Short mmCIF file of C-alpha atoms in Angstrom, two decimals:
data_model
loop_
_atom_site.label_atom_id
_atom_site.label_comp_id
_atom_site.label_asym_id
_atom_site.label_seq_id
_atom_site.Cartn_x
_atom_site.Cartn_y
_atom_site.Cartn_z
CA MET A 1 118.11 76.70 61.46
CA ALA A 2 119.16 74.07 58.51
CA GLU A 3 116.32 72.22 56.87
CA SER A 4 116.20 68.73 57.16
CA GLN A 5 115.47 66.64 54.17
CA PRO A 6 112.27 64.26 54.15
CA HIS A 7 112.56 60.69 55.22
CA ARG A 8 112.15 58.85 52.18
CA CYS A 9 111.38 55.12 51.55
CA ALA A 10 114.96 52.77 50.53
CA TRP A 11 113.40 52.28 47.45
CA CYS A 12 113.19 55.27 45.74
CA GLY A 13 116.71 55.86 45.63
CA SER A 14 117.97 59.19 43.98
CA ASP A 15 116.38 59.37 40.85
CA PRO A 16 114.81 63.03 40.70
CA LEU A 17 111.92 61.40 39.13
CA TYR A 18 111.25 58.67 41.49
CA VAL A 19 111.94 60.60 44.52
CA ALA A 20 109.09 62.84 43.03
CA TYR A 21 106.60 60.28 42.55
CA HIS A 22 107.19 59.31 45.81
CA ASP A 23 107.09 62.70 47.76
CA THR A 24 104.24 63.51 45.44
CA GLU A 25 101.80 60.64 44.43
CA TRP A 26 103.33 57.64 46.56
CA GLY A 27 100.71 56.57 49.52
CA VAL A 28 98.68 59.66 48.57
CA PRO A 29 95.13 58.77 48.15
CA GLU A 30 93.53 59.53 44.99
CA TYR A 31 90.09 60.35 44.23
CA ASP A 32 89.81 61.43 40.90
CA ALA A 33 88.24 59.23 38.38
CA ARG A 34 90.56 60.16 35.68
CA ALA A 35 93.77 59.69 37.69
CA LEU A 36 92.38 56.43 39.32
CA TRP A 37 92.45 55.19 35.55
CA GLU A 38 95.55 56.42 34.37
CA LYS A 39 97.17 54.56 37.84
CA LEU A 40 95.51 51.73 36.52
CA VAL A 41 96.75 51.28 33.21
CA LEU A 42 100.27 52.01 34.49
CA ASP A 43 100.33 49.49 36.90
CA GLY A 44 99.29 47.24 34.06
CA MET A 45 101.82 47.92 31.59
CA GLN A 46 104.39 48.03 34.54
CA ALA A 47 104.08 44.14 34.69
CA GLY A 48 107.58 42.67 34.57
CA LEU A 49 109.10 45.88 33.87
CA ALA A 50 110.49 48.23 36.50
CA TRP A 51 108.32 51.00 37.59
CA ILE A 52 110.53 53.88 37.00
CA THR A 53 110.58 52.23 33.30
CA ILE A 54 106.91 53.38 33.38
CA LEU A 55 107.25 56.56 34.87
CA ARG A 56 109.59 57.72 32.89
CA LYS A 57 107.70 56.95 29.44
CA ARG A 58 104.15 58.39 31.48
CA GLU A 59 103.82 61.44 29.43
CA GLY A 60 104.04 59.47 26.25
CA ILE A 61 101.38 56.94 27.02
CA ARG A 62 98.83 59.95 28.40
#
C-alpha cells in the first residue's frame, strides 16, 4: 500500500522549510518557556514581513 501525503494547508506551499514548519510546529501546543519566548520574539520581528523570511533567518536570530 502506498503512503499518502499528509493533508497540508494551502499557505505552506512546497518550500521545504515551510512544509517542515507546518508539519512539526504549526498548531502544536508549546509549553517550554524558552521556546515560547522564541516564538514571541520571532512573531514580533515578522511584522510586515512574510513568515518564510523569518523562518529562513531563524537560526541567525537564535
